[in-house]
Amino acid sequence: MGPTGTTKMRDAAPGDLVVWARKGDQSAWAALTVRYSRMVWSVARAHGLGEADAADVVQTTWLRLVERIDRIRAPDRVGTWLAVTARHEAARLLRHQGRGGRSLPPLAATDPGPDHVCLERERLRLVMAAIQALPELCRNVLRLFASSPGYAEVAAALDIPIGSVGPTRARCLTSLRARIGGVL
C-alpha cells in the first residue's frame, strides 16, 4: 500500500499512484481520478460529444484503466495513457454512431444582471463564432488547454508531436485574436 493522507497523495508522482493503485490502494485511485478527470472530460468533449456521450467515454476510459492497470508499461505516463484511451474511445463511439460531426459544448451565463447578461452573451457569441471559424485542430487545442492538461496530454489527445503543441497553440491564439479584433 502507498502512503496515506491527502497531501501525500496529491503530491505523489503519477507512477507512484499507479503502483499503489495496482496494490489496491483506494486513496491512490482517488488521487488519479482527481488529477486526471478534467483532462479525460476535455478529450471527450474535444471530439464534439454531447454531455451524455462524453460521460460514457469518461466512464469507459476509467474502466479501461481498472482493467489494464497491471499492463501499463510506463506508469509515470498514465496521463498520456488516459488521454490516448479517451481519444480512442471517443473515436470508437463516433464510428459506432455513424457520425463524425462536431459541436461546441454548451456555455451558460453566470451573472444574473440583465444588462451584463446581454453584453456577455453578445461577447460570447462573437468569441464562439471566431472559435468556430478556426480550423478543427485549433478548436481542439484551445478546448483542451481550457481545462489545463499538460502538453503531453494535449499531444496524446490530438495525436500530434509534443514539440508542435506550443507552436500550434501560439498560432491558434494569434488566429483567434485576429478574428476577434478589437471587439473585446
Tab-separated table of C-alpha atoms in Angstrom:
chain	number	residue	atom	x	y	z
A	1	MET	CA	0.000	0.000	0.000
A	2	GLY	CA	1.073	3.594	-0.533
A	3	PRO	CA	1.246	6.414	1.941
A	4	THR	CA	-1.971	7.648	3.394
A	5	GLY	CA	-3.040	11.250	3.625
A	6	THR	CA	-4.476	13.659	1.140
A	7	THR	CA	-1.360	15.823	0.894
A	8	LYS	CA	0.967	12.893	0.189
A	9	MET	CA	-1.354	11.547	-2.496
A	10	ARG	CA	-1.854	14.957	-4.068
A	11	ASP	CA	1.921	15.467	-4.310
A	12	ALA	CA	2.761	11.898	-5.364
A	13	ALA	CA	4.269	11.182	-8.759
A	14	PRO	CA	1.845	9.656	-11.276
A	15	GLY	CA	3.910	6.464	-11.459
A	16	ASP	CA	3.746	6.026	-7.702
A	17	LEU	CA	-0.028	6.438	-7.769
A	18	VAL	CA	-0.290	3.743	-10.448
A	19	VAL	CA	1.923	1.357	-8.466
A	20	TRP	CA	-0.121	1.934	-5.305
A	21	ALA	CA	-3.414	1.604	-7.182
A	22	ARG	CA	-2.203	-1.731	-8.598
A	23	LYS	CA	-1.836	-2.884	-4.987
A	24	GLY	CA	-5.410	-1.860	-4.208
A	25	ASP	CA	-4.792	1.490	-2.518
A	26	GLN	CA	-8.140	3.292	-2.822
A	27	SER	CA	-6.643	6.676	-1.970
A	28	ALA	CA	-4.263	6.270	-4.927
A	29	TRP	CA	-7.245	5.582	-7.192
A	30	ALA	CA	-8.994	8.645	-5.806
A	31	ALA	CA	-5.887	10.772	-6.404
A	32	LEU	CA	-5.645	9.538	-10.002
A	33	THR	CA	-9.269	10.409	-10.704
A	34	VAL	CA	-8.934	13.850	-9.109
A	35	ARG	CA	-5.756	14.563	-11.057
A	36	TYR	CA	-6.913	13.394	-14.495
A	37	SER	CA	-10.724	13.538	-14.687
A	38	ARG	CA	-10.873	17.070	-16.126
A	39	MET	CA	-8.376	16.143	-18.817
A	40	VAL	CA	-10.301	12.979	-19.761
A	41	TRP	CA	-13.520	15.022	-19.980
A	42	SER	CA	-11.741	17.574	-22.156
A	43	VAL	CA	-10.563	14.930	-24.576
A	44	ALA	CA	-14.083	13.527	-24.864
A	45	ARG	CA	-15.613	16.972	-25.376
A	46	ALA	CA	-12.894	17.938	-27.885
A	47	HIS	CA	-14.378	15.253	-30.125
A	48	GLY	CA	-17.647	17.153	-30.175
A	49	LEU	CA	-19.508	14.719	-27.957
A	50	GLY	CA	-22.529	15.844	-26.007
A	51	GLU	CA	-22.716	15.559	-22.236
A	52	ALA	CA	-24.114	12.008	-22.128
A	53	ASP	CA	-21.747	10.626	-24.775
A	54	ALA	CA	-18.770	12.341	-23.154
A	55	ALA	CA	-19.778	10.807	-19.820
A	56	ASP	CA	-19.817	7.373	-21.456
A	57	VAL	CA	-16.330	7.945	-22.869
A	58	VAL	CA	-15.039	9.125	-19.486
A	59	GLN	CA	-16.529	6.136	-17.688
A	60	THR	CA	-15.167	3.692	-20.282
A	61	THR	CA	-11.726	5.298	-20.108
A	62	TRP	CA	-11.571	4.812	-16.332
A	63	LEU	CA	-12.873	1.256	-16.736
A	64	ARG	CA	-10.059	0.548	-19.208
A	65	LEU	CA	-7.551	1.798	-16.638
A	66	VAL	CA	-9.005	-0.505	-13.984
A	67	GLU	CA	-8.895	-3.435	-16.413
A	68	ARG	CA	-5.382	-2.742	-17.688
A	69	ILE	CA	-3.516	-1.049	-14.860
A	70	ASP	CA	-1.243	-4.081	-14.432
A	71	ARG	CA	-0.228	-3.843	-18.101
A	72	ILE	CA	0.750	-0.164	-18.199
A	73	ARG	CA	4.429	-0.195	-19.148
A	74	ALA	CA	5.182	3.441	-18.294
A	75	PRO	CA	3.301	4.257	-15.058
A	76	ASP	CA	4.725	7.804	-14.984
A	77	ARG	CA	2.897	8.471	-18.262
A	78	VAL	CA	-0.542	7.439	-17.027
A	79	GLY	CA	-1.926	10.862	-18.018
A	80	THR	CA	-0.867	10.300	-21.604
A	81	TRP	CA	-2.284	6.778	-21.471
A	82	LEU	CA	-5.626	8.156	-20.260
A	83	ALA	CA	-5.674	10.861	-22.963
A	84	VAL	CA	-4.942	8.354	-25.732
A	85	THR	CA	-7.516	5.913	-24.365
A	86	ALA	CA	-10.168	8.652	-24.145
A	87	ARG	CA	-9.376	9.718	-27.721
A	88	HIS	CA	-9.735	6.128	-28.944
A	89	GLU	CA	-12.973	5.617	-27.011
A	90	ALA	CA	-14.433	8.859	-28.372
A	91	ALA	CA	-13.489	7.896	-31.925
A	92	ARG	CA	-14.964	4.431	-31.396
A	93	LEU	CA	-18.218	5.929	-30.130
A	94	LEU	CA	-18.414	8.308	-33.092
A	95	ARG	CA	-17.782	5.438	-35.529
A	96	HIS	CA	-20.416	3.326	-33.779
A	97	GLN	CA	-22.924	6.156	-34.035
A	98	GLY	CA	-22.002	6.669	-37.681
A	99	ARG	CA	-21.327	10.349	-37.287
A	100	GLY	CA	-18.257	12.466	-37.480
A	101	GLY	CA	-19.822	15.857	-36.857
A	102	ARG	CA	-18.650	18.049	-34.065
A	103	SER	CA	-20.418	20.616	-31.956
A	104	LEU	CA	-19.281	23.018	-29.281
A	105	PRO	CA	-20.194	22.292	-25.684
A	106	PRO	CA	-22.967	24.482	-24.326
A	107	LEU	CA	-21.987	27.522	-22.298
A	108	ALA	CA	-24.128	29.243	-19.683
A	109	ALA	CA	-24.251	32.837	-18.499
A	110	THR	CA	-23.223	33.231	-14.861
A	111	ASP	CA	-24.154	36.833	-13.976
A	112	PRO	CA	-27.854	37.395	-13.236
A	113	GLY	CA	-27.877	41.146	-14.118
A	114	PRO	CA	-29.870	41.628	-17.374
A	115	ASP	CA	-27.584	44.272	-18.898
A	116	HIS	CA	-24.494	42.311	-18.025
A	117	VAL	CA	-26.034	39.082	-19.306
A	118	CYS	CA	-26.908	40.674	-22.657
A	119	LEU	CA	-23.429	42.125	-23.096
A	120	GLU	CA	-21.710	38.908	-22.036
A	121	ARG	CA	-23.882	36.823	-24.335
A	122	GLU	CA	-23.026	39.059	-27.260
A	123	ARG	CA	-19.324	38.858	-26.424
A	124	LEU	CA	-19.602	35.109	-26.033
A	125	ARG	CA	-21.427	34.820	-29.350
A	126	LEU	CA	-18.640	36.753	-31.072
A	127	VAL	CA	-15.906	34.679	-29.441
A	128	MET	CA	-17.675	31.410	-30.183
A	129	ALA	CA	-18.187	32.425	-33.804
A	130	ALA	CA	-14.486	33.263	-34.036
A	131	ILE	CA	-13.526	29.930	-32.468
A	132	GLN	CA	-15.929	28.046	-34.732
A	133	ALA	CA	-14.296	29.699	-37.745
A	134	LEU	CA	-10.884	28.344	-36.716
A	135	PRO	CA	-9.575	25.103	-38.204
A	136	GLU	CA	-10.614	21.975	-36.307
A	137	LEU	CA	-7.125	21.439	-34.863
A	138	CYS	CA	-7.148	24.943	-33.353
A	139	ARG	CA	-10.606	24.451	-31.873
A	140	ASN	CA	-9.490	21.211	-30.237
A	141	VAL	CA	-6.203	22.659	-28.954
A	142	LEU	CA	-7.980	25.613	-27.358
A	143	ARG	CA	-10.647	23.410	-25.775
A	144	LEU	CA	-8.051	21.094	-24.291
A	145	PHE	CA	-5.931	23.912	-22.886
A	146	ALA	CA	-9.042	25.490	-21.390
A	147	SER	CA	-9.197	22.541	-18.993
A	148	SER	CA	-5.486	22.747	-18.061
A	149	PRO	CA	-3.965	19.466	-19.218
A	150	GLY	CA	-0.225	19.352	-19.818
A	151	TYR	CA	1.493	19.407	-23.185
A	152	ALA	CA	1.977	15.625	-23.181
A	153	GLU	CA	-1.731	15.031	-22.657
A	154	VAL	CA	-2.691	17.510	-25.385
A	155	ALA	CA	-0.208	15.892	-27.784
A	156	ALA	CA	-1.572	12.444	-26.993
A	157	ALA	CA	-5.201	13.526	-27.208
A	158	LEU	CA	-4.694	15.120	-30.619
A	159	ASP	CA	-2.110	12.627	-31.877
A	160	ILE	CA	0.470	15.320	-32.664
A	161	PRO	CA	4.152	15.543	-31.660
A	162	ILE	CA	4.662	17.135	-28.244
A	163	GLY	CA	7.115	19.614	-29.752
A	164	SER	CA	4.412	21.024	-32.002
A	165	VAL	CA	1.879	21.656	-29.218
A	166	GLY	CA	3.323	25.031	-28.106
A	167	PRO	CA	3.766	26.489	-31.601
A	168	THR	CA	0.334	25.191	-32.642
A	169	ARG	CA	-1.255	26.767	-29.571
A	170	ALA	CA	0.501	30.076	-30.280
A	171	ARG	CA	-0.677	30.083	-33.927
A	172	CYS	CA	-4.238	29.247	-32.856
A	173	LEU	CA	-4.325	32.040	-30.272
A	174	THR	CA	-2.888	34.518	-32.784
A	175	SER	CA	-5.517	33.499	-35.313
A	176	LEU	CA	-8.280	33.794	-32.707
A	177	ARG	CA	-7.089	37.273	-31.650
A	178	ALA	CA	-7.052	38.374	-35.297
A	179	ARG	CA	-10.598	37.069	-35.836
A	180	ILE	CA	-11.884	38.785	-32.693
A	181	GLY	CA	-10.027	42.013	-33.461
A	182	GLY	CA	-10.975	44.976	-31.312
A	183	VAL	CA	-14.386	43.571	-30.399
A	184	LEU	CA	-13.329	42.636	-26.878
